[in-house]
Tab-separated table of N, CA and C in Angstrom:
chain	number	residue	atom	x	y	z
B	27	UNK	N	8.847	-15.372	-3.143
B	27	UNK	CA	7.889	-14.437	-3.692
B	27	UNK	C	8.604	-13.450	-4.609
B	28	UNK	N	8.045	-13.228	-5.571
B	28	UNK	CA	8.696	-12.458	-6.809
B	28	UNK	C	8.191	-10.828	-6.102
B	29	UNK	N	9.250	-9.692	-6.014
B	29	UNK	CA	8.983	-8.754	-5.854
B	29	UNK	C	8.272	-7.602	-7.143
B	30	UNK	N	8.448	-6.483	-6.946
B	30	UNK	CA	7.983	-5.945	-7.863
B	30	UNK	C	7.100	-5.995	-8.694
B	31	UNK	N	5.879	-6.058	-8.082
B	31	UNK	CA	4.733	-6.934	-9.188
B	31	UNK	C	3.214	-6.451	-8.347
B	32	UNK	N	2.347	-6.349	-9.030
B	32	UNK	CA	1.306	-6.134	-8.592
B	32	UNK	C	0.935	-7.115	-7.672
B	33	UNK	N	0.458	-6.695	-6.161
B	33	UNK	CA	-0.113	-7.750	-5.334
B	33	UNK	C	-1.680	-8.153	-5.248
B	34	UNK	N	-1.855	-9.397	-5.248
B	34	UNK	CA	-3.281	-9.863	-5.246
B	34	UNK	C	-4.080	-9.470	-3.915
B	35	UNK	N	-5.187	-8.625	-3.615
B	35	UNK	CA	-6.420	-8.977	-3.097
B	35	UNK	C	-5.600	-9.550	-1.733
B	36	UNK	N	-5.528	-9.851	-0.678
B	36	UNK	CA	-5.210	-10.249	0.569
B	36	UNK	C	-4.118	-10.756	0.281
B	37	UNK	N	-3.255	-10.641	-0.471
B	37	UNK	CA	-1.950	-10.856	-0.343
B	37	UNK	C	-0.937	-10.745	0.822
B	38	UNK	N	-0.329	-10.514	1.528
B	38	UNK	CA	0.598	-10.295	1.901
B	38	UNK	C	2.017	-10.280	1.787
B	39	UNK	N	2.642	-8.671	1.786
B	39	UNK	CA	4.254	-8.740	1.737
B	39	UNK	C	4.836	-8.936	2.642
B	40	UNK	N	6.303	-9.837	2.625
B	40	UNK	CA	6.884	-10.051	3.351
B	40	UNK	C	5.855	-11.120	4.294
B	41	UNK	N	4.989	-11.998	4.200
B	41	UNK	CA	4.153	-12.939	4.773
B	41	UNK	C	5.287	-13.730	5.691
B	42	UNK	N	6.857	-14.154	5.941
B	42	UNK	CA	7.215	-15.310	6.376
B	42	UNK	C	8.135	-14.766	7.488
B	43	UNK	N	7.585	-13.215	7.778
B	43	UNK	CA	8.452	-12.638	8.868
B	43	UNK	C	7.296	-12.171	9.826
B	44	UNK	N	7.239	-13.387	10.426
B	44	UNK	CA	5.972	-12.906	11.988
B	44	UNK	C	6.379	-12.022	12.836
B	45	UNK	N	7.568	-11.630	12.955
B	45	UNK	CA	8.103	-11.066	13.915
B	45	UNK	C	7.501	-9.176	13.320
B	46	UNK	N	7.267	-9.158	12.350
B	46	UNK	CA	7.269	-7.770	11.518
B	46	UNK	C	5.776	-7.467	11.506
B	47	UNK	N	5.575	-6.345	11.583
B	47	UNK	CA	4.254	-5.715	12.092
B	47	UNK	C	3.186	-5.475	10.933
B	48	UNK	N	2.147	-5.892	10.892
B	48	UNK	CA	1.130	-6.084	10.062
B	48	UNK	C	0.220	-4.992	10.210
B	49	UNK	N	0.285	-4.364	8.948
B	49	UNK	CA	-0.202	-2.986	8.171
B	49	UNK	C	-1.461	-3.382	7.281
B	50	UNK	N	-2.423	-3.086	7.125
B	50	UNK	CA	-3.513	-3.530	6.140
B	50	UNK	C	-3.668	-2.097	5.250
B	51	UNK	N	-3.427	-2.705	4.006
B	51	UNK	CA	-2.986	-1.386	2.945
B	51	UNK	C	-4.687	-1.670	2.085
B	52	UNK	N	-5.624	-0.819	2.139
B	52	UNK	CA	-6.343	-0.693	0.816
B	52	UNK	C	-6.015	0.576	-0.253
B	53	UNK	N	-6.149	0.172	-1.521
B	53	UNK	CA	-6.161	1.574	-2.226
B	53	UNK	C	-7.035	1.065	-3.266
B	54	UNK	N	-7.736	2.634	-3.331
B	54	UNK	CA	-8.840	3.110	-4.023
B	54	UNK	C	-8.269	3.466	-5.384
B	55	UNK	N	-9.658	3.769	-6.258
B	55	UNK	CA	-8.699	3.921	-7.511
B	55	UNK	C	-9.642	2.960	-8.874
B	56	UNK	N	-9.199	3.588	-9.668
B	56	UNK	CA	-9.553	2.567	-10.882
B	56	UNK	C	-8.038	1.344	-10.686
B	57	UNK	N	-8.606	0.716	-11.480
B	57	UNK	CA	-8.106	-1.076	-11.915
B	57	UNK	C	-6.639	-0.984	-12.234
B	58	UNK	N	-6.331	-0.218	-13.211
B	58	UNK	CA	-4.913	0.368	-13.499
B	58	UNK	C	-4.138	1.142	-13.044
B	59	UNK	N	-4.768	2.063	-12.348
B	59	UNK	CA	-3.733	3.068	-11.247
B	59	UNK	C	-3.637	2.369	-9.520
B	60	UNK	N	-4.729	1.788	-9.525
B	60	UNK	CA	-4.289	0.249	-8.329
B	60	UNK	C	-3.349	-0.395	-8.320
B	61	UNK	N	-2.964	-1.186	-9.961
B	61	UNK	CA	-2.247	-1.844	-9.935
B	61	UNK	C	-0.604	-0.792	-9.779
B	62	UNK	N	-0.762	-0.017	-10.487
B	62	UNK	CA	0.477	0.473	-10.990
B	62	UNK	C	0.964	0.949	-9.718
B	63	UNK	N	-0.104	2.102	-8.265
B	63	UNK	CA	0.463	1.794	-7.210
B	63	UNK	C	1.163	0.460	-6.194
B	64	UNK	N	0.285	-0.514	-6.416
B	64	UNK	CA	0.531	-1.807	-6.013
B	64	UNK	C	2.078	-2.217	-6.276
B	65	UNK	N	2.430	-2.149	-7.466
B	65	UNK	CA	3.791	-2.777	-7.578
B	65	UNK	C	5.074	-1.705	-7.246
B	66	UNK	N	4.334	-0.470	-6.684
B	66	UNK	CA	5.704	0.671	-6.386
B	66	UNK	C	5.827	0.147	-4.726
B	67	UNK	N	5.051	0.255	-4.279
B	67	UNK	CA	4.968	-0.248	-3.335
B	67	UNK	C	5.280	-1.764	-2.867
B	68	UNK	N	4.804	-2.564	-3.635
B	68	UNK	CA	5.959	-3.607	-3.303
B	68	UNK	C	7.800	-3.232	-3.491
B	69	UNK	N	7.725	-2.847	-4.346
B	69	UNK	CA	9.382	-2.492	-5.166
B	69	UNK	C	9.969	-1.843	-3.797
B	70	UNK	N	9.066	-0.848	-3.134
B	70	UNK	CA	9.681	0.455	-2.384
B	70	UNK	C	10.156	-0.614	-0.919
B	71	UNK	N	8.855	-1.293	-0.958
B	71	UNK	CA	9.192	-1.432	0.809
B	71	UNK	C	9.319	-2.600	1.257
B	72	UNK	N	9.645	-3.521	-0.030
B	72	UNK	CA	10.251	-4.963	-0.027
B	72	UNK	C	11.341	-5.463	1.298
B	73	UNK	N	12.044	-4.613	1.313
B	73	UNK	CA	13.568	-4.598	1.872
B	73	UNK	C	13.439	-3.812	3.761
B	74	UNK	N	12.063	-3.292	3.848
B	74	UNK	CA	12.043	-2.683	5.543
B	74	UNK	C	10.694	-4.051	6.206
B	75	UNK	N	11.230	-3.566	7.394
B	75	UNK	CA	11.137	-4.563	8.302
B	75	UNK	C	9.266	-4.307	8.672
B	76	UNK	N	8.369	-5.040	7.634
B	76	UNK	CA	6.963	-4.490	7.510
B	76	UNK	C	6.237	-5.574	6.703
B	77	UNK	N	5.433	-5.881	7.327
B	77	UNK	CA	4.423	-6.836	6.321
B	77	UNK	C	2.961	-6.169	6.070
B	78	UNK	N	2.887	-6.056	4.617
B	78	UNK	CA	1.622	-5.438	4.185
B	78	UNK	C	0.376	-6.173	3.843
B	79	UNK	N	-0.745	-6.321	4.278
B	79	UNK	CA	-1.705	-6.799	3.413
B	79	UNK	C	-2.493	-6.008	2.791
B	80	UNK	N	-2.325	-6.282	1.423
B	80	UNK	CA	-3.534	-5.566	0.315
B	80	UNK	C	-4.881	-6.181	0.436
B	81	UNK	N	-5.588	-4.714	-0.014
B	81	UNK	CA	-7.079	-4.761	-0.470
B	81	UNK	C	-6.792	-3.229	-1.179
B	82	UNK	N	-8.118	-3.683	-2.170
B	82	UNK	CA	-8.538	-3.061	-3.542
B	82	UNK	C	-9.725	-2.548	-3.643
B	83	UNK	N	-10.138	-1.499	-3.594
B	83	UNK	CA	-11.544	-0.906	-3.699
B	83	UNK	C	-12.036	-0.077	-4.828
B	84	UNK	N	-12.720	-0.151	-5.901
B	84	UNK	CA	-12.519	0.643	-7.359
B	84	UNK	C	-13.888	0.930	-7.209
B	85	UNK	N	-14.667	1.215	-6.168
B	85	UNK	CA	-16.092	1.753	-5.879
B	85	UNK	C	-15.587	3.458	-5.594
B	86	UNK	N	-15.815	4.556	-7.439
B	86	UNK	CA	-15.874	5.909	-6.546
B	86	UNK	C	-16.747	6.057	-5.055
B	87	UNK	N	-17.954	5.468	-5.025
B	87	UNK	CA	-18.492	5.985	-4.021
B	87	UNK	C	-18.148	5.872	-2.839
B	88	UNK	N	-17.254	4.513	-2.732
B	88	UNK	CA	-17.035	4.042	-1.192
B	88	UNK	C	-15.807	5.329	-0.911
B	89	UNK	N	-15.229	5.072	-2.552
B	89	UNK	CA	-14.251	6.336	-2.029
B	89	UNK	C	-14.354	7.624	-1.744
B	90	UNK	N	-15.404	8.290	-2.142
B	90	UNK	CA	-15.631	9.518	-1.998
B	90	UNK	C	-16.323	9.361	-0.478
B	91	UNK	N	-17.027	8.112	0.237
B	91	UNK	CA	-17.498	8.222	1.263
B	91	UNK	C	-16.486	7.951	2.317
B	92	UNK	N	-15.124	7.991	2.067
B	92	UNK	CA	-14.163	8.150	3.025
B	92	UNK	C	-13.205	8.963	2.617
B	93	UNK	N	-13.706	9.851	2.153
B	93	UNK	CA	-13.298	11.624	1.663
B	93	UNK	C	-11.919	11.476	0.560
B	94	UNK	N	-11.550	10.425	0.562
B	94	UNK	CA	-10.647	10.460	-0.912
B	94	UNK	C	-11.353	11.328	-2.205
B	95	UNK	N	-10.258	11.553	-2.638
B	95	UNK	CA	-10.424	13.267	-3.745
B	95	UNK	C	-9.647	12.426	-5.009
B	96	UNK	N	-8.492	11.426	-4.627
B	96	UNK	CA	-7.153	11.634	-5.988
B	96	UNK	C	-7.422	10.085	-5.949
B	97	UNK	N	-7.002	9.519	-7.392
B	97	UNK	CA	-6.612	8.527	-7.706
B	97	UNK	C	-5.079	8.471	-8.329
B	98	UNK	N	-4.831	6.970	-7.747
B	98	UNK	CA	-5.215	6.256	-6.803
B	98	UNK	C	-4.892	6.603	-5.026
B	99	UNK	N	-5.165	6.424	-4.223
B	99	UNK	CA	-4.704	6.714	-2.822
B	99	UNK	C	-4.837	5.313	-1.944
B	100	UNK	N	-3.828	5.331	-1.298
B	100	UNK	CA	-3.683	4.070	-0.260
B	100	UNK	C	-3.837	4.637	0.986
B	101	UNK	N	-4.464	3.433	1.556
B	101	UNK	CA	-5.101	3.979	2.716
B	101	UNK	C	-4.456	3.071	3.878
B	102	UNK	N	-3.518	3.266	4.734
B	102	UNK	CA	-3.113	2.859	5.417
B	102	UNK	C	-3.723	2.465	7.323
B	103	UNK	N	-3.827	1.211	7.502
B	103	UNK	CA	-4.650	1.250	8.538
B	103	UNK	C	-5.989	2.014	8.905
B	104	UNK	N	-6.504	2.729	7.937
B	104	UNK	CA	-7.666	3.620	8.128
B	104	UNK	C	-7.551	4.718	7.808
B	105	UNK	N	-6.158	4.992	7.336
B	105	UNK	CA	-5.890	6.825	7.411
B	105	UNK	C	-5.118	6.466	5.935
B	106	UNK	N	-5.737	7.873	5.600
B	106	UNK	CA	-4.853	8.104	3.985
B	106	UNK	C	-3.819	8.262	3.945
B	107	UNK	N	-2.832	7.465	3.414
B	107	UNK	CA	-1.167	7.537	3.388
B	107	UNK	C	-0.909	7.786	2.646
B	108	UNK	N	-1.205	8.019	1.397
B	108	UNK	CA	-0.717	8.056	-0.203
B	108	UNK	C	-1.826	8.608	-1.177
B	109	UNK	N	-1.390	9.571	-1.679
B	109	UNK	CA	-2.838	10.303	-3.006
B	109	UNK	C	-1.872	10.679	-3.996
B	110	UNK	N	-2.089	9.918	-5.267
B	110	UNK	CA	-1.694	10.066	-6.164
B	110	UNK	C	-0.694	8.789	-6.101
B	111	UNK	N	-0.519	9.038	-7.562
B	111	UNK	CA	0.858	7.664	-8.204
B	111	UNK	C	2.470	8.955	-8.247
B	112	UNK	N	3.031	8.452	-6.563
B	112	UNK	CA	3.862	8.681	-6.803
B	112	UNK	C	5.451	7.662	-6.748
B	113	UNK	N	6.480	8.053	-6.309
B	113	UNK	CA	7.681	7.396	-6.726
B	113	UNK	C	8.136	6.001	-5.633
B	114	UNK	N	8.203	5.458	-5.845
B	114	UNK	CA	8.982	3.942	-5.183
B	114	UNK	C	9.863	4.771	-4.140
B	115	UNK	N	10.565	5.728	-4.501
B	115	UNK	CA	11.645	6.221	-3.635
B	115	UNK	C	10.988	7.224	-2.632
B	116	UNK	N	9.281	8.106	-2.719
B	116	UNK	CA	8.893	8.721	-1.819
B	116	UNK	C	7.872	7.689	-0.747
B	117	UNK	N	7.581	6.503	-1.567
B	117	UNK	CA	6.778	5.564	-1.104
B	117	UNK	C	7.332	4.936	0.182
B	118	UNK	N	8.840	4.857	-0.197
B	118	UNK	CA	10.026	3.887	0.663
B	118	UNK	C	10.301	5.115	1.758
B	119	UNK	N	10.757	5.756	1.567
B	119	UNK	CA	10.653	7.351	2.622
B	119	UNK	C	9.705	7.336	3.239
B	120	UNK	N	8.204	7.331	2.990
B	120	UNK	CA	6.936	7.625	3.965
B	120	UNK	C	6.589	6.289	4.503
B	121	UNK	N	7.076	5.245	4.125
B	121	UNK	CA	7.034	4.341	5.238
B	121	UNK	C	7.772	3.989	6.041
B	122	UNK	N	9.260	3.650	5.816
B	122	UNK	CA	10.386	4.165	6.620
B	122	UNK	C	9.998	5.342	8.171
B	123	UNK	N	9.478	6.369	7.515
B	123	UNK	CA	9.126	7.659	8.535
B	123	UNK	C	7.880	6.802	9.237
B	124	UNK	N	7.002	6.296	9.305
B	124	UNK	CA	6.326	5.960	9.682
B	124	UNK	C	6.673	4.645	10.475
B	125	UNK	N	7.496	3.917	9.976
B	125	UNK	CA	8.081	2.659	11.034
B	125	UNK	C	8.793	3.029	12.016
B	126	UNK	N	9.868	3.927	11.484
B	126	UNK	CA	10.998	5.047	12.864
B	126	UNK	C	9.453	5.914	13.988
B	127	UNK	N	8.416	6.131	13.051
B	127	UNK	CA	7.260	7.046	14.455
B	127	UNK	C	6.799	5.793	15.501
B	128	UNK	N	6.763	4.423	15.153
B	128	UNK	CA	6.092	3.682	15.636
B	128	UNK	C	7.217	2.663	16.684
């Protein structure tokens, strides 16, 4: 699997390590700030011990009906993990912190 790259719709990262704990990532957002989160996030958290599956939601309303404010924001297991397009290197940090809580 080619890293760094926007992930498709039910994709999964890191798919061939069962042993690694399965996260269901949606983020909200227009089409282009989706994607552009999408591939920091592959880039960031390629390399920790985590398998992600994407989904994509570009409905303001659904988003505003689960209180998202910023585009884009990823929503991790149900809870907002991420608002705004930020860095591969704070992306890789807040999940890291979140694998060491778990």
């Amino acid at each position: 699997m080619e890293a760094c790259r926007e992930m498709r719709a039910g994709e999964v990262l890191n798919f061939g390590n069962d042993d690694y704990p399965l996260y269901q990532v949606t983020i909200y957002g227009d089409k282009v700030l989706c994607a552009k989160l999408s591939k920091r996030v592959s880039c960031a958290i390629k390399h920790l011990p985590i398998r992600v599956e994407f989904h994509y939601e570009y409905s303001t309303q659904k988003a505003i009906e689960k209180g998202i404010v910023k585009d884009p924001t990823l929503v991790l297991n149900g809870e907002i993990f991420i608002e705004g397009l930020i860095s591969s290197e704070e992306i890789a940090e807040r999940f890291s912190t979140k694998i060491e809580r778990n």
